[in-house]
C-alpha positions as a printed NumPy array, in Angstrom:
array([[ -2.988, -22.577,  13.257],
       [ -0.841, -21.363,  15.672],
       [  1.943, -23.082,  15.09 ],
       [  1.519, -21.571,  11.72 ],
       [  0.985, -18.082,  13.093],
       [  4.132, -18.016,  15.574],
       [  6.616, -19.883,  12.115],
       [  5.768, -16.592,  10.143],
       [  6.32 , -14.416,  13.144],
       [  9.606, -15.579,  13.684],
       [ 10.106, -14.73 ,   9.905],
       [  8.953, -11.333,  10.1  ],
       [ 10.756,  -9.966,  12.589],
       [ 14.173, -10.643,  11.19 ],
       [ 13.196,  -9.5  ,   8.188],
       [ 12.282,  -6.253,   9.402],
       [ 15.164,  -5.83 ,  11.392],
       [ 17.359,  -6.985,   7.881],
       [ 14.99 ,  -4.19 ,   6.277],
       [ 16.311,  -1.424,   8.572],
       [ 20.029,  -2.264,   8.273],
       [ 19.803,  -2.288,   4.72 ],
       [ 18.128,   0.418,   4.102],
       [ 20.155,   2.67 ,   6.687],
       [ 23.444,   1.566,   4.589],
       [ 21.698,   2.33 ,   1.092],
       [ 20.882,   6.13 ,   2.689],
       [ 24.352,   6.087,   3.967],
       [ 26.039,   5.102,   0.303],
       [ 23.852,   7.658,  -1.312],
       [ 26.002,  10.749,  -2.707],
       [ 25.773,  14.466,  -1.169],
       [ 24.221,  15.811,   2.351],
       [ 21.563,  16.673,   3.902],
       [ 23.102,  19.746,   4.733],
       [ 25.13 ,  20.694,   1.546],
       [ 23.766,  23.778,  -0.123],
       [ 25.073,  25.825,  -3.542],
       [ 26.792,  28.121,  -1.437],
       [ 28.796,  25.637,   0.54 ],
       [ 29.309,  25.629,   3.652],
       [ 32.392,  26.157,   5.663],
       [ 33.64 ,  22.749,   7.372],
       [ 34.021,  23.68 ,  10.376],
       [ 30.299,  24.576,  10.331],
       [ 29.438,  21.145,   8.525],
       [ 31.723,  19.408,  11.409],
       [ 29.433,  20.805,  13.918],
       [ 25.887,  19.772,  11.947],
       [ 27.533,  16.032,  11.865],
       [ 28.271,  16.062,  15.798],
       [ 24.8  ,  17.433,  16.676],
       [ 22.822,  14.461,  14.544],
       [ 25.757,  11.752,  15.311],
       [ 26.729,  11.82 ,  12.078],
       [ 30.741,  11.667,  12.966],
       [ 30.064,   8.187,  14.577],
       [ 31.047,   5.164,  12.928],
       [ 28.46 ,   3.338,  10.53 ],
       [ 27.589,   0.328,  12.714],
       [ 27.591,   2.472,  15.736],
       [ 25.192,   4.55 ,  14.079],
       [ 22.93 ,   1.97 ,  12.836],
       [ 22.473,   0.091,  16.417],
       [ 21.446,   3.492,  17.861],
       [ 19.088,   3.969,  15.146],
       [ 17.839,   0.206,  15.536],
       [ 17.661,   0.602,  18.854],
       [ 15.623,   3.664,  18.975],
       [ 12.833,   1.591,  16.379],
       [ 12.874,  -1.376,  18.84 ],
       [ 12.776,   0.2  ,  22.339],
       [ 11.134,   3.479,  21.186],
       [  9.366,   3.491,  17.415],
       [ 11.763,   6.709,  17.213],
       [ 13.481,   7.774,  13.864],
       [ 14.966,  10.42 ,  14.959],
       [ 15.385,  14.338,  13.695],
       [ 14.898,  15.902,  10.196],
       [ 17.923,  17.363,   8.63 ],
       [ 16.033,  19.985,   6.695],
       [ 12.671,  20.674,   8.666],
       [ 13.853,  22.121,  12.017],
       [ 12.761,  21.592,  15.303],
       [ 10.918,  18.638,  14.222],
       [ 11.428,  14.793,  13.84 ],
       [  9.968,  11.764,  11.241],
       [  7.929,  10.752,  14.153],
       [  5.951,  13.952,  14.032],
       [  5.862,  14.238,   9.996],
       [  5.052,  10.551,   9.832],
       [  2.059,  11.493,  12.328],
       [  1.333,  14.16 ,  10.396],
       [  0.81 ,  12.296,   6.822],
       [  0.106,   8.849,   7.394],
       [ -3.607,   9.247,   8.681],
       [ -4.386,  11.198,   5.556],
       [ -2.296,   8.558,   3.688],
       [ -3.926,   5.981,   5.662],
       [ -7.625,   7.285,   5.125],
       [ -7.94 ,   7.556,   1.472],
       [ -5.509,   4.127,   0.72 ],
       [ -8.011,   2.344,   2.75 ],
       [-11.204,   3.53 ,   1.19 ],
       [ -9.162,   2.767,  -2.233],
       [ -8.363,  -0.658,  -0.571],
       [-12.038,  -0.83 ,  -0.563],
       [-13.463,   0.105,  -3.603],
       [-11.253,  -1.788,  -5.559],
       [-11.658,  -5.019,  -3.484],
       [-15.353,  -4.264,  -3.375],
       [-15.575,  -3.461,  -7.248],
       [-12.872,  -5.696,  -8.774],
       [-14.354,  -8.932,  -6.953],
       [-18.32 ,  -8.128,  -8.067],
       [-17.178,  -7.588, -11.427],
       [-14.532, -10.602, -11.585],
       [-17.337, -13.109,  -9.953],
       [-19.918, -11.72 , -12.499],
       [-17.983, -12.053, -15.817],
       [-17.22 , -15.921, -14.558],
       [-21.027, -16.662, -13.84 ],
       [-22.184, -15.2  , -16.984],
       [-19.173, -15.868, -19.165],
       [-18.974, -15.14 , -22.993],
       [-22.377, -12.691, -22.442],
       [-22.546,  -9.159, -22.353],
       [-21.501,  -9.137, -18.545],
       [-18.763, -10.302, -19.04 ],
       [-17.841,  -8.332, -22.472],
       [-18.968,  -5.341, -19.881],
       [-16.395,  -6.21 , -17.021],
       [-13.942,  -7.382, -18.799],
       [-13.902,  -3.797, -20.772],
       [-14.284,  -1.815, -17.882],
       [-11.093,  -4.102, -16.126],
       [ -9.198,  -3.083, -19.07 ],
       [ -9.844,   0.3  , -19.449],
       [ -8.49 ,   1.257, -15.949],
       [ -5.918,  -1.41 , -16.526],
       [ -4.405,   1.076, -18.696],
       [ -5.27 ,   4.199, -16.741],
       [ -2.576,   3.657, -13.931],
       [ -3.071,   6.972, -11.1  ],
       [ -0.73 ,   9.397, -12.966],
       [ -2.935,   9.421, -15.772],
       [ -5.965,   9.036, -14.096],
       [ -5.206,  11.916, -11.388],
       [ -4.724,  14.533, -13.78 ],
       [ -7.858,  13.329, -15.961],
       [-10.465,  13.4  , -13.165],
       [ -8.84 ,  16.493, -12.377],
       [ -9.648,  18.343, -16.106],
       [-13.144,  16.298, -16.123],
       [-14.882,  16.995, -12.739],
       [-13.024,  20.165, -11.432],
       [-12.628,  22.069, -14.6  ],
       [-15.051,  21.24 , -17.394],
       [-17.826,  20.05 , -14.51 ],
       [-17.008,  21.965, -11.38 ],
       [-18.453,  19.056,  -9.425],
       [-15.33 ,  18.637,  -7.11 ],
       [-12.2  ,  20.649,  -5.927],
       [ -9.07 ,  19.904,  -7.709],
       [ -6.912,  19.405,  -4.421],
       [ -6.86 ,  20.385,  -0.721],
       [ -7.954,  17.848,   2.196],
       [ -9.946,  20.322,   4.573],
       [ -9.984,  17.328,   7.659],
       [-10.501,  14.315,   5.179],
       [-13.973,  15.625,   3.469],
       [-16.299,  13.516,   1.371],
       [-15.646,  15.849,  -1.813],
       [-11.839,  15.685,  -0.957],
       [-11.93 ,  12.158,  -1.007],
       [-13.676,  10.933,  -4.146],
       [-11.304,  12.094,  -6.126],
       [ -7.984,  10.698,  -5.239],
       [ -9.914,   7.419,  -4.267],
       [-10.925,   6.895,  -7.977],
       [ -7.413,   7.796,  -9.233],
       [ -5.887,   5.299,  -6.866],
       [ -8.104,   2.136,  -7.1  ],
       [ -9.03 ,   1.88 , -10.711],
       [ -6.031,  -0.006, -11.555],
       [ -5.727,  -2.305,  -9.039],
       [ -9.543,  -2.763,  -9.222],
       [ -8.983,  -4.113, -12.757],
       [ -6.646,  -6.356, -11.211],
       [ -8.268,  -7.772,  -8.808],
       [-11.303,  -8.297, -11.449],
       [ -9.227, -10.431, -13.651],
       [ -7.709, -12.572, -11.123],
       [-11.067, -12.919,  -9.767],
       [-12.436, -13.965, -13.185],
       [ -9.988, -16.291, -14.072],
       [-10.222, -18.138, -10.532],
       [-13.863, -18.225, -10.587],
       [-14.285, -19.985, -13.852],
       [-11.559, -22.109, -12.602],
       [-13.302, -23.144,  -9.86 ],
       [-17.144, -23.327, -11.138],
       [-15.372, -26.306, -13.693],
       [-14.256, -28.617, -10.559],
       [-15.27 , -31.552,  -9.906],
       [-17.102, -30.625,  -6.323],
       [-18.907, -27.584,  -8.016],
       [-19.917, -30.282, -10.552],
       [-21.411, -32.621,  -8.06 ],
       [-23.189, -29.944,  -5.74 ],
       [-24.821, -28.581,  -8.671],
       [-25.914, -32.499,  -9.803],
       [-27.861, -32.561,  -6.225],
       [-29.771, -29.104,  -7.059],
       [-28.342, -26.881,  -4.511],
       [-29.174, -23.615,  -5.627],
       [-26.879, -21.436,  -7.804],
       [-26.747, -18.885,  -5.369],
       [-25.62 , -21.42 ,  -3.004],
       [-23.191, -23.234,  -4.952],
       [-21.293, -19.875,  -5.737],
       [-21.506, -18.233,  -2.388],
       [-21.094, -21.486,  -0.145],
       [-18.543, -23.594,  -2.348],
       [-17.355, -21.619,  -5.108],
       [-16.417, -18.178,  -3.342],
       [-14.159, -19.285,  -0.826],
       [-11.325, -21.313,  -2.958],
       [-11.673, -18.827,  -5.706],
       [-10.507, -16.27 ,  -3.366],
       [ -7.33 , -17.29 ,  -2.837],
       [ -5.665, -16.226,  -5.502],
       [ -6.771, -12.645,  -4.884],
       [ -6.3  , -12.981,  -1.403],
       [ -2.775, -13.569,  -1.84 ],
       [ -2.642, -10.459,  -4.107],
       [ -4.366,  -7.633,  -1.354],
       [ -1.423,  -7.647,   0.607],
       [  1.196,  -6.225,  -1.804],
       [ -1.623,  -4.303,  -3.426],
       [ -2.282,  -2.241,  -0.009],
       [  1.095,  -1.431,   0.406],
       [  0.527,  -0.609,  -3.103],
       [ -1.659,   1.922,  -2.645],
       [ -0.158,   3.484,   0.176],
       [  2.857,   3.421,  -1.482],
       [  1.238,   5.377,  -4.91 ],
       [  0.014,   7.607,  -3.114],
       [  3.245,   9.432,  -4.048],
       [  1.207,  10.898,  -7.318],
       [ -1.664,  11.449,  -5.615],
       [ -0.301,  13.883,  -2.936],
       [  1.521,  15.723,  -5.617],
       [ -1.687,  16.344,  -8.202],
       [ -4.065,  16.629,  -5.503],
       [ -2.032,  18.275,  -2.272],
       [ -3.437,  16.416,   0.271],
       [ -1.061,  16.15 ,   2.867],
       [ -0.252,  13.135,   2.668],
       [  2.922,  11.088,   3.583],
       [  3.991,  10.35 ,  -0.09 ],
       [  4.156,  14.463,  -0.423],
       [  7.072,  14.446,   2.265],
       [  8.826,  11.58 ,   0.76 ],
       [  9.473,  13.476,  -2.599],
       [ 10.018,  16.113,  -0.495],
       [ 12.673,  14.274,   1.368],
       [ 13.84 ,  13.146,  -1.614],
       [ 14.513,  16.34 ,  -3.079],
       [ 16.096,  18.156,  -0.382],
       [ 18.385,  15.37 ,   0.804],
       [ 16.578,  14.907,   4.033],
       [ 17.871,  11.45 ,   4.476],
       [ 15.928,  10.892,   8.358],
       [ 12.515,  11.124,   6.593],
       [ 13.551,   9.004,   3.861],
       [ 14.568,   6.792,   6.235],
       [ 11.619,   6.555,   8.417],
       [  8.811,   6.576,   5.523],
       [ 10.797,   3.623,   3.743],
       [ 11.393,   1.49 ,   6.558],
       [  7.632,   2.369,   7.921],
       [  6.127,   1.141,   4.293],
       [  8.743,  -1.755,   4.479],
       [  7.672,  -3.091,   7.69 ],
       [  3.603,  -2.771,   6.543],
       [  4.862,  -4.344,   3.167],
       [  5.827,  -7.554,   5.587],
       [  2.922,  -7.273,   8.359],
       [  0.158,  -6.939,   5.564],
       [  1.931, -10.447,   3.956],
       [  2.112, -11.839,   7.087],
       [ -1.808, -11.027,   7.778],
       [ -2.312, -12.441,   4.007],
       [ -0.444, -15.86 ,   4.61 ],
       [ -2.534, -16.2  ,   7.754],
       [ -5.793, -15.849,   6.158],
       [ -4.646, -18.048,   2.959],
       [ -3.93 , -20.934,   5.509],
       [ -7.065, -20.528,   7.301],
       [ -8.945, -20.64 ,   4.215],
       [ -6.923, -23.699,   2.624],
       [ -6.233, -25.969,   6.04 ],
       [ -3.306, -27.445,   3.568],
       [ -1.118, -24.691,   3.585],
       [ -0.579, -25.273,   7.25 ],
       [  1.222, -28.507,   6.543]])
């Protein structure tokens, strides 16, 4: 297992490092500046905006320093719009808020999507599974876009239940909200892989036989079953995580919480390529880590994947 562990580790930290460089280039090919405005501005002004941020450097120059900084220092640098501040202090600023509600999504929709997936299996072709398989495709098709504004017009404006946006320190009514809008989807998800590999599993041969020698059903499912029909979903948590903190893009928008996705269309907007930067490369590298966690707890599950 640790061979295994330390093979994918020497993976992963290229890949990061490839990650960086080419996403520093893409920012660099992009058209227009940071610093470009509809007035214009005068170059000898521009000149000096370049020198203070090392932007009159050359491009590999440039991208060591900025490697270099991530390796030695986990610093990425200034903002070219948001003065007297750097990504390192937005990225601080967002990414627990970010962090907090993409893990309670992480969550539910783990929680939720593997109760419902294991249920429609057991009882298949019964109204359980007509149930689950109904609800799993009714937020299939409610991704958080559409569900944001919906639980928005439901439980803030016909109801008055819940406040339509705001964060006020990560409160429970603050929370519910964007939580639903950003797990429903990837709940159904996980509920129809979980289905399908369930049933899959409850027909093999070793389900077959511990079932001939009476076991239990609630031991056959929870002792043999459980484990290999988790693999498939397993394999699907890590991307979905990133996932989430990735959508959370909408969800700062309809709900203003704060969050790190707000600053990247932010970023985005204004040209402020050294938060771009930093947010893209930061989800890159937990895109990679949370894989890396996922391949390590696929091969401890199945001790074949090892080999």
């Amino acid at each position: 297992m640790l061979n295994f562990t330390v093979r994918r580790l020497a993976v992963a930290v290229p890949t990061i490092l490839i990650l960086i460089i080419v996403t520093f280039i893409l920012m660099e090919a992009a058209p227009g500046s940071p610093f470009a405005t509809e007035r214009g501005v005068p170059a000898e002004v521009l000149a000096n905006l370049e020198a203070k941020y090392g932007l009159d450097r050359p491009l590999w120059q440039r991208i060591a320093i900025y490697v270099w900084n991530i390796v030695t220092a986990w610093d990425f640098g200034p903002s070219y719009i948001l003065k007297d501040r750097d990504v390192n202090d937005i990225i601080a600023q967002g990414f627990p808020v970010t962090l907090k509600y993409g893990t309670w999504s992480f969550l539910v929709a783990v929680g939720v999507g593997v109760s419902l997936g294991v249920v429609a299996a057991i009882r298949q072709n019964t109204w359980l599974d007509y149930m689950a398989v109904g609800i799993s495709i009714g937020a299939q098709v409610l991704p958080n876009f559409v569900m944001a504004p919906i639980l928005i017009l439901i439980f803030t404006l016909w109801l008055g239940w819940l406040p339509g946006g705001g964060w006020q320190g990560g409160q429970w009514q603050y929370v519910i909200m964007p939580v639903i809008a950003l797990s429903t989807s990837f709940m159904a998800s996980i509920a129809r892989i979980t289905r399908a590999s369930m049933l899959e599993t409850m027909n093999a041969n070793f389900i077959r036989t511990a079932r001939a020698k009476g076991l239990p059903m609630k031991r056959v499912i929870f002792r043999h079953a459980l484990k290999p029909a988790m693999l498939p979903v397993i394999s699907y948590l890590g991307p979905a995580f990133v996932g989430m903190i990735t959508g959370s893009v909408v969800i700062d928008m309809f709900f203003s919480t704060g969050g790190i996705g707000q600053f990247f269309a932010k970023s985005a907007l204004s040209r402020d390529y050294g938060v771009m930067l930093g947010i893209t490369v930061l989800i890159g590298t937990l895109t990679v880590l949370f894989n890396l966690v996922v391949d390590i707890l696929y091969a401890w599950i199945d001790p074949r994947i090892r080999y």
